[in-house]
Amino acid sequence: MEPLQHICVCDDEAAIADLVGKLLADEGYRPSVCYSAAQVLELMERDRFDLVILDIMMPGIDGFTCCREIRKKSQVPVIFLTAKDEEIDKVVGFELGADDYVVKPFKPRELMARVKARLRRSAVEVPKASASTVLEVGGVSIDEESYTASVLGEELSLTPKEYAILLCLAKRAGRPVASSELFESVWGEAASVQGNNTVMVHIRHLRKKIAQVDSSQEYIETVWGVGYKLG
């Protein structure tokens, strides 16, 4: 029998954290419930999680800071579950590497659907090993077998979403890819205005990481009215 998928839940409101933990247990997952971000970071030092659900507004270490610390060591999927519903908060969350953002008050069925969808996508995000599959496009190299990307030989530290976007662009070999197509391909959801904004945020993040290696040129170009291309 396969082990239950392990999910960390963190909210300083114990009633909410305990409720989400119960919902997860009822769906057949193994929840670890925390009431502070410090507990999450401590647990991650010794346990492996398949998903983390984080509140943002918490005393001490907030959810944004916690997500930033998680991303320094792990690419585990992160879902923010928060009362902060401003667009800027969502943008910050995605820029920090979050994979989804659910606003309170939430519907239990919707939250569980998002958890299941995120876990399904996580299971297939890493390309399966195959015969040498290295894509080279204008100084960018993507090794699908080792799930790594580099610029001029220097490896980039990418989130799974950033890697998937770069791979999608590389497979087009310099041809533009629409924002809606990138969103549908990488997130596995129907295109939307919010989806295009999410892609834009991740593209901006990707450009910053590439520029840290080589800022002499624009590796990811914006094709106005269409989308983006690599080359």
PDB file of C-alpha atoms in Angstrom:
ATOM      1  CA  MET A   1       0.000   0.000   0.000  1.00  0.00           C
ATOM      2  CA  GLU A   2       1.342   3.432  -0.942  1.00  0.00           C
ATOM      3  CA  PRO A   3       1.926   5.879   1.945  1.00  0.00           C
ATOM      4  CA  LEU A   4      -0.639   8.636   2.396  1.00  0.00           C
ATOM      5  CA  GLN A   5       0.296  11.974   0.874  1.00  0.00           C
ATOM      6  CA  HIS A   6       1.641  14.215   3.620  1.00  0.00           C
ATOM      7  CA  ILE A   7       0.246  17.771   3.811  1.00  0.00           C
ATOM      8  CA  CYS A   8       1.321  20.524   6.195  1.00  0.00           C
ATOM      9  CA  VAL A   9      -1.393  22.981   7.274  1.00  0.00           C
ATOM     10  CA  CYS A  10      -0.523  26.232   9.031  1.00  0.00           C
ATOM     11  CA  ASP A  11      -2.903  28.860  10.403  1.00  0.00           C
ATOM     12  CA  ASP A  12      -2.645  30.764  13.682  1.00  0.00           C
ATOM     13  CA  GLU A  13      -6.412  30.412  14.036  1.00  0.00           C
ATOM     14  CA  ALA A  14      -6.558  26.937  15.534  1.00  0.00           C
ATOM     15  CA  ALA A  15     -10.192  26.394  14.525  1.00  0.00           C
ATOM     16  CA  ILE A  16      -9.349  26.923  10.846  1.00  0.00           C
ATOM     17  CA  ALA A  17      -6.142  24.880  10.948  1.00  0.00           C
ATOM     18  CA  ASP A  18      -7.925  22.005  12.694  1.00  0.00           C
ATOM     19  CA  LEU A  19     -10.854  22.178  10.249  1.00  0.00           C
ATOM     20  CA  VAL A  20      -8.564  21.983   7.215  1.00  0.00           C
ATOM     21  CA  GLY A  21      -6.659  19.142   8.852  1.00  0.00           C
ATOM     22  CA  LYS A  22      -9.898  17.215   9.372  1.00  0.00           C
ATOM     23  CA  LEU A  23     -11.009  17.856   5.772  1.00  0.00           C
ATOM     24  CA  LEU A  24      -7.702  16.491   4.515  1.00  0.00           C
ATOM     25  CA  ALA A  25      -7.859  13.440   6.777  1.00  0.00           C
ATOM     26  CA  ASP A  26     -11.407  12.736   5.588  1.00  0.00           C
ATOM     27  CA  GLU A  27     -10.114  12.798   1.992  1.00  0.00           C
ATOM     28  CA  GLY A  28      -7.429  10.231   2.787  1.00  0.00           C
ATOM     29  CA  TYR A  29      -4.413  12.510   3.262  1.00  0.00           C
ATOM     30  CA  ARG A  30      -2.012  12.652   6.222  1.00  0.00           C
ATOM     31  CA  PRO A  31      -2.174  16.178   7.669  1.00  0.00           C
ATOM     32  CA  SER A  32       0.322  17.793  10.021  1.00  0.00           C
ATOM     33  CA  VAL A  33      -1.345  20.816  11.610  1.00  0.00           C
ATOM     34  CA  CYS A  34       0.720  23.813  12.771  1.00  0.00           C
ATOM     35  CA  TYR A  35      -0.282  27.098  14.362  1.00  0.00           C
ATOM     36  CA  SER A  36       2.809  29.141  13.483  1.00  0.00           C
ATOM     37  CA  ALA A  37       5.160  29.464  10.528  1.00  0.00           C
ATOM     38  CA  ALA A  38       8.089  28.669  12.807  1.00  0.00           C
ATOM     39  CA  GLN A  39       6.555  25.224  13.385  1.00  0.00           C
ATOM     40  CA  VAL A  40       6.315  24.667   9.626  1.00  0.00           C
ATOM     41  CA  LEU A  41       9.977  25.476   9.052  1.00  0.00           C
ATOM     42  CA  GLU A  42      10.960  23.259  11.971  1.00  0.00           C
ATOM     43  CA  LEU A  43       8.899  20.339  10.666  1.00  0.00           C
ATOM     44  CA  MET A  44      10.352  20.692   7.171  1.00  0.00           C
ATOM     45  CA  GLU A  45      13.821  20.134   8.578  1.00  0.00           C
ATOM     46  CA  ARG A  46      12.912  16.564   9.467  1.00  0.00           C
ATOM     47  CA  ASP A  47       9.776  15.617   7.478  1.00  0.00           C
ATOM     48  CA  ARG A  48       8.925  15.448   3.793  1.00  0.00           C
ATOM     49  CA  PHE A  49       5.674  17.038   2.622  1.00  0.00           C
ATOM     50  CA  ASP A  50       3.771  16.676  -0.633  1.00  0.00           C
ATOM     51  CA  LEU A  51       1.986  20.022  -0.162  1.00  0.00           C
ATOM     52  CA  VAL A  52       1.937  22.989   2.234  1.00  0.00           C
ATOM     53  CA  ILE A  53      -1.163  25.103   2.977  1.00  0.00           C
ATOM     54  CA  LEU A  54      -0.213  28.458   4.518  1.00  0.00           C
ATOM     55  CA  ASP A  55      -2.026  31.399   6.050  1.00  0.00           C
ATOM     56  CA  ILE A  56      -0.378  34.781   5.385  1.00  0.00           C
ATOM     57  CA  MET A  57      -1.285  36.978   8.347  1.00  0.00           C
ATOM     58  CA  MET A  58       0.364  35.276  11.319  1.00  0.00           C
ATOM     59  CA  PRO A  59       2.296  36.716  14.279  1.00  0.00           C
ATOM     60  CA  GLY A  60       6.056  36.343  14.223  1.00  0.00           C
ATOM     61  CA  ILE A  61       6.967  34.851  10.859  1.00  0.00           C
ATOM     62  CA  ASP A  62       4.233  35.627   8.323  1.00  0.00           C
ATOM     63  CA  GLY A  63       3.196  33.384   5.444  1.00  0.00           C
ATOM     64  CA  PHE A  64       5.110  35.333   2.802  1.00  0.00           C
ATOM     65  CA  THR A  65       8.356  35.034   4.756  1.00  0.00           C
ATOM     66  CA  CYS A  66       7.684  31.365   5.438  1.00  0.00           C
ATOM     67  CA  CYS A  67       7.121  30.691   1.727  1.00  0.00           C
ATOM     68  CA  ARG A  68      10.366  32.498   0.882  1.00  0.00           C
ATOM     69  CA  GLU A  69      12.250  30.313   3.374  1.00  0.00           C
ATOM     70  CA  ILE A  70      10.606  27.153   2.043  1.00  0.00           C
ATOM     71  CA  ARG A  71      11.645  28.030  -1.515  1.00  0.00           C
ATOM     72  CA  LYS A  72      15.287  28.287  -0.461  1.00  0.00           C
ATOM     73  CA  LYS A  73      15.302  24.555   0.226  1.00  0.00           C
ATOM     74  CA  SER A  74      12.301  22.936  -1.419  1.00  0.00           C
ATOM     75  CA  GLN A  75       9.998  23.069  -4.430  1.00  0.00           C
ATOM     76  CA  VAL A  76       7.082  21.513  -2.515  1.00  0.00           C
ATOM     77  CA  PRO A  77       3.779  22.962  -3.796  1.00  0.00           C
ATOM     78  CA  VAL A  78       2.458  25.820  -1.619  1.00  0.00           C
ATOM     79  CA  ILE A  79      -1.163  26.997  -1.438  1.00  0.00           C
ATOM     80  CA  PHE A  80      -1.906  30.239   0.381  1.00  0.00           C
ATOM     81  CA  LEU A  81      -5.188  30.136   2.342  1.00  0.00           C
ATOM     82  CA  THR A  82      -5.795  33.686   3.510  1.00  0.00           C
ATOM     83  CA  ALA A  83      -8.224  36.533   4.105  1.00  0.00           C
ATOM     84  CA  LYS A  84      -5.947  38.869   2.103  1.00  0.00           C
ATOM     85  CA  ASP A  85      -7.759  39.223  -1.214  1.00  0.00           C
ATOM     86  CA  GLU A  86      -6.046  42.246  -2.778  1.00  0.00           C
ATOM     87  CA  GLU A  87      -4.488  41.660  -6.204  1.00  0.00           C
ATOM     88  CA  ILE A  88      -1.098  42.882  -4.988  1.00  0.00           C
ATOM     89  CA  ASP A  89      -1.090  40.199  -2.275  1.00  0.00           C
ATOM     90  CA  LYS A  90      -1.765  37.524  -4.890  1.00  0.00           C
ATOM     91  CA  VAL A  91       1.007  38.897  -7.104  1.00  0.00           C
ATOM     92  CA  VAL A  92       3.465  38.860  -4.194  1.00  0.00           C
ATOM     93  CA  GLY A  93       2.410  35.331  -3.299  1.00  0.00           C
ATOM     94  CA  PHE A  94       3.009  34.031  -6.813  1.00  0.00           C
ATOM     95  CA  GLU A  95       6.298  35.918  -7.097  1.00  0.00           C
ATOM     96  CA  LEU A  96       7.483  34.155  -3.938  1.00  0.00           C
ATOM     97  CA  GLY A  97       6.783  30.808  -5.575  1.00  0.00           C
ATOM     98  CA  ALA A  98       3.265  29.922  -4.376  1.00  0.00           C
ATOM     99  CA  ASP A  99       1.337  27.535  -6.634  1.00  0.00           C
ATOM    100  CA  ASP A 100      -2.211  28.588  -5.723  1.00  0.00           C
ATOM    101  CA  TYR A 101      -4.072  31.198  -3.690  1.00  0.00           C
ATOM    102  CA  VAL A 102      -7.405  30.568  -1.936  1.00  0.00           C
ATOM    103  CA  VAL A 103      -9.263  33.405  -0.209  1.00  0.00           C
ATOM    104  CA  LYS A 104     -11.161  33.008   3.066  1.00  0.00           C
ATOM    105  CA  PRO A 105     -13.941  32.364   3.765  1.00  0.00           C
ATOM    106  CA  PHE A 106     -13.401  29.268   1.642  1.00  0.00           C
ATOM    107  CA  LYS A 107     -15.704  26.490   0.515  1.00  0.00           C
ATOM    108  CA  PRO A 108     -14.362  23.141   1.797  1.00  0.00           C
ATOM    109  CA  ARG A 109     -15.216  21.353  -1.429  1.00  0.00           C
ATOM    110  CA  GLU A 110     -13.387  23.951  -3.527  1.00  0.00           C
ATOM    111  CA  LEU A 111     -10.304  23.845  -1.296  1.00  0.00           C
ATOM    112  CA  MET A 112     -10.129  20.061  -1.508  1.00  0.00           C
ATOM    113  CA  ALA A 113     -10.553  20.239  -5.297  1.00  0.00           C
ATOM    114  CA  ARG A 114      -7.604  22.646  -5.504  1.00  0.00           C
ATOM    115  CA  VAL A 115      -5.507  20.419  -3.256  1.00  0.00           C
ATOM    116  CA  LYS A 116      -6.237  17.377  -5.429  1.00  0.00           C
ATOM    117  CA  ALA A 117      -5.548  19.300  -8.640  1.00  0.00           C
ATOM    118  CA  ARG A 118      -2.270  20.653  -7.290  1.00  0.00           C
ATOM    119  CA  LEU A 119      -1.112  17.199  -6.193  1.00  0.00           C
ATOM    120  CA  ARG A 120      -2.059  15.692  -9.566  1.00  0.00           C
ATOM    121  CA  ARG A 121      -0.103  18.353 -11.438  1.00  0.00           C
ATOM    122  CA  SER A 122       2.854  17.969  -9.088  1.00  0.00           C
ATOM    123  CA  ALA A 123       2.982  14.263  -9.871  1.00  0.00           C
ATOM    124  CA  VAL A 124       3.450  14.902 -13.594  1.00  0.00           C
ATOM    125  CA  GLU A 125       5.370  18.197 -13.548  1.00  0.00           C
ATOM    126  CA  VAL A 126       8.809  16.592 -13.504  1.00  0.00           C
ATOM    127  CA  PRO A 127       9.454  15.165 -16.973  1.00  0.00           C
ATOM    128  CA  LYS A 128      10.157  11.445 -17.071  1.00  0.00           C
ATOM    129  CA  ALA A 129      13.728  10.427 -17.713  1.00  0.00           C
ATOM    130  CA  SER A 130      14.391   9.560 -21.348  1.00  0.00           C
ATOM    131  CA  ALA A 131      17.200   9.416 -23.849  1.00  0.00           C
ATOM    132  CA  SER A 132      19.283  12.579 -23.950  1.00  0.00           C
ATOM    133  CA  THR A 133      16.788  15.435 -24.203  1.00  0.00           C
ATOM    134  CA  VAL A 134      18.644  18.708 -23.929  1.00  0.00           C
ATOM    135  CA  LEU A 135      17.085  21.731 -25.603  1.00  0.00           C
ATOM    136  CA  GLU A 136      19.409  24.565 -26.629  1.00  0.00           C
ATOM    137  CA  VAL A 137      17.862  27.908 -27.542  1.00  0.00           C
ATOM    138  CA  GLY A 138      19.933  31.077 -27.781  1.00  0.00           C
ATOM    139  CA  GLY A 139      22.244  30.427 -24.846  1.00  0.00           C
ATOM    140  CA  VAL A 140      19.573  28.715 -22.726  1.00  0.00           C
ATOM    141  CA  SER A 141      19.940  24.969 -22.118  1.00  0.00           C
ATOM    142  CA  ILE A 142      17.147  22.838 -20.678  1.00  0.00           C
ATOM    143  CA  ASP A 143      17.826  19.251 -19.649  1.00  0.00           C
ATOM    144  CA  GLU A 144      14.489  17.456 -19.426  1.00  0.00           C
ATOM    145  CA  GLU A 145      16.108  14.369 -17.941  1.00  0.00           C
ATOM    146  CA  SER A 146      17.616  16.135 -14.930  1.00  0.00           C
ATOM    147  CA  TYR A 147      14.883  18.792 -14.753  1.00  0.00           C
ATOM    148  CA  THR A 148      17.427  21.633 -14.869  1.00  0.00           C
ATOM    149  CA  ALA A 149      17.956  24.790 -16.919  1.00  0.00           C
ATOM    150  CA  SER A 150      21.049  26.907 -17.405  1.00  0.00           C
ATOM    151  CA  VAL A 151      22.173  30.097 -19.125  1.00  0.00           C
ATOM    152  CA  LEU A 152      25.651  30.156 -20.659  1.00  0.00           C
ATOM    153  CA  GLY A 153      26.463  27.050 -18.615  1.00  0.00           C
ATOM    154  CA  GLU A 154      25.338  28.456 -15.250  1.00  0.00           C
ATOM    155  CA  GLU A 155      22.416  26.607 -13.678  1.00  0.00           C
ATOM    156  CA  LEU A 156      19.303  28.596 -12.808  1.00  0.00           C
ATOM    157  CA  SER A 157      17.408  28.120  -9.531  1.00  0.00           C
ATOM    158  CA  LEU A 158      13.836  27.843 -10.801  1.00  0.00           C
ATOM    159  CA  THR A 159      10.490  26.963  -9.286  1.00  0.00           C
ATOM    160  CA  PRO A 160       8.568  24.149 -11.006  1.00  0.00           C
ATOM    161  CA  LYS A 161       6.299  26.700 -12.694  1.00  0.00           C
ATOM    162  CA  GLU A 162       9.223  28.789 -13.954  1.00  0.00           C
ATOM    163  CA  TYR A 163      10.919  25.681 -15.308  1.00  0.00           C
ATOM    164  CA  ALA A 164       7.710  24.551 -17.042  1.00  0.00           C
ATOM    165  CA  ILE A 165       7.243  27.975 -18.679  1.00  0.00           C
ATOM    166  CA  LEU A 166      10.847  28.041 -19.900  1.00  0.00           C
ATOM    167  CA  LEU A 167      10.507  24.499 -21.260  1.00  0.00           C
ATOM    168  CA  CYS A 168       7.287  25.410 -23.073  1.00  0.00           C
ATOM    169  CA  LEU A 169       8.970  28.429 -24.681  1.00  0.00           C
ATOM    170  CA  ALA A 170      12.073  26.425 -25.604  1.00  0.00           C
ATOM    171  CA  LYS A 171      10.020  23.764 -27.350  1.00  0.00           C
ATOM    172  CA  ARG A 172       8.699  26.442 -29.704  1.00  0.00           C
ATOM    173  CA  ALA A 173      12.279  27.250 -30.764  1.00  0.00           C
ATOM    174  CA  GLY A 174      11.944  31.011 -31.016  1.00  0.00           C
ATOM    175  CA  ARG A 175       8.297  31.146 -32.056  1.00  0.00           C
ATOM    176  CA  PRO A 176       5.899  33.143 -29.847  1.00  0.00           C
ATOM    177  CA  VAL A 177       3.607  31.392 -27.379  1.00  0.00           C
ATOM    178  CA  ALA A 178       0.385  33.076 -26.223  1.00  0.00           C
ATOM    179  CA  SER A 179       0.002  33.849 -22.522  1.00  0.00           C
ATOM    180  CA  SER A 180      -3.250  31.882 -22.488  1.00  0.00           C
ATOM    181  CA  GLU A 181      -1.507  28.839 -23.961  1.00  0.00           C
ATOM    182  CA  LEU A 182       1.283  29.052 -21.386  1.00  0.00           C
ATOM    183  CA  PHE A 183      -1.258  29.214 -18.565  1.00  0.00           C
ATOM    184  CA  GLU A 184      -3.288  26.279 -19.868  1.00  0.00           C
ATOM    185  CA  SER A 185      -0.154  24.206 -20.457  1.00  0.00           C
ATOM    186  CA  VAL A 186       1.623  24.952 -17.169  1.00  0.00           C
ATOM    187  CA  TRP A 187      -1.301  25.342 -14.757  1.00  0.00           C
ATOM    188  CA  GLY A 188      -3.668  22.914 -16.481  1.00  0.00           C
ATOM    189  CA  GLU A 189      -6.602  25.317 -16.152  1.00  0.00           C
ATOM    190  CA  ALA A 190      -8.750  27.289 -18.585  1.00  0.00           C
ATOM    191  CA  ALA A 191      -7.257  30.601 -19.722  1.00  0.00           C
ATOM    192  CA  SER A 192      -8.455  33.798 -18.041  1.00  0.00           C
ATOM    193  CA  VAL A 193      -7.413  37.387 -17.457  1.00  0.00           C
ATOM    194  CA  GLN A 194      -6.142  36.392 -14.002  1.00  0.00           C
ATOM    195  CA  GLY A 195      -4.266  33.517 -15.616  1.00  0.00           C
ATOM    196  CA  ASN A 196      -2.526  35.881 -18.045  1.00  0.00           C
ATOM    197  CA  ASN A 197      -1.521  38.105 -15.103  1.00  0.00           C
ATOM    198  CA  THR A 198      -0.110  35.068 -13.312  1.00  0.00           C
ATOM    199  CA  VAL A 199       1.976  34.188 -16.383  1.00  0.00           C
ATOM    200  CA  MET A 200       3.221  37.783 -16.565  1.00  0.00           C
ATOM    201  CA  VAL A 201       4.378  37.638 -12.930  1.00  0.00           C
ATOM    202  CA  HIS A 202       6.263  34.377 -13.514  1.00  0.00           C
ATOM    203  CA  ILE A 203       7.846  35.700 -16.725  1.00  0.00           C
ATOM    204  CA  ARG A 204       9.076  38.751 -14.811  1.00  0.00           C
ATOM    205  CA  HIS A 205      10.555  36.492 -12.157  1.00  0.00           C
ATOM    206  CA  LEU A 206      12.216  34.329 -14.808  1.00  0.00           C
ATOM    207  CA  ARG A 207      13.756  37.343 -16.499  1.00  0.00           C
ATOM    208  CA  LYS A 208      15.246  38.541 -13.205  1.00  0.00           C
ATOM    209  CA  LYS A 209      16.867  35.166 -12.565  1.00  0.00           C
ATOM    210  CA  ILE A 210      18.281  34.986 -16.088  1.00  0.00           C
ATOM    211  CA  ALA A 211      19.549  38.578 -15.866  1.00  0.00           C
ATOM    212  CA  GLN A 212      21.494  37.664 -12.732  1.00  0.00           C
ATOM    213  CA  VAL A 213      23.561  35.394 -14.987  1.00  0.00           C
ATOM    214  CA  ASP A 214      23.594  37.517 -18.157  1.00  0.00           C
ATOM    215  CA  SER A 215      21.952  40.931 -18.431  1.00  0.00           C
ATOM    216  CA  SER A 216      23.459  41.762 -21.809  1.00  0.00           C
ATOM    217  CA  GLN A 217      20.355  40.700 -23.723  1.00  0.00           C
ATOM    218  CA  GLU A 218      16.655  39.958 -23.327  1.00  0.00           C
ATOM    219  CA  TYR A 219      16.358  36.181 -23.447  1.00  0.00           C
ATOM    220  CA  ILE A 220      12.565  36.119 -23.098  1.00  0.00           C
ATOM    221  CA  GLU A 221      11.029  38.597 -25.511  1.00  0.00           C
ATOM    222  CA  THR A 222       7.535  40.044 -25.328  1.00  0.00           C
ATOM    223  CA  VAL A 223       5.658  39.734 -28.618  1.00  0.00           C
ATOM    224  CA  TRP A 224       3.005  42.414 -28.256  1.00  0.00           C
ATOM    225  CA  GLY A 225      -0.517  41.196 -28.859  1.00  0.00           C
ATOM    226  CA  VAL A 226       0.642  37.582 -28.890  1.00  0.00           C
ATOM    227  CA  GLY A 227       2.694  36.477 -25.881  1.00  0.00           C
ATOM    228  CA  TYR A 228       6.341  35.570 -25.324  1.00  0.00           C
ATOM    229  CA  LYS A 229       9.169  33.839 -27.115  1.00  0.00           C
ATOM    230  CA  LEU A 230      12.580  32.522 -26.159  1.00  0.00           C
ATOM    231  CA  GLY A 231      15.443  33.446 -28.436  1.00  0.00           C
TER     232      GLY A 231
END
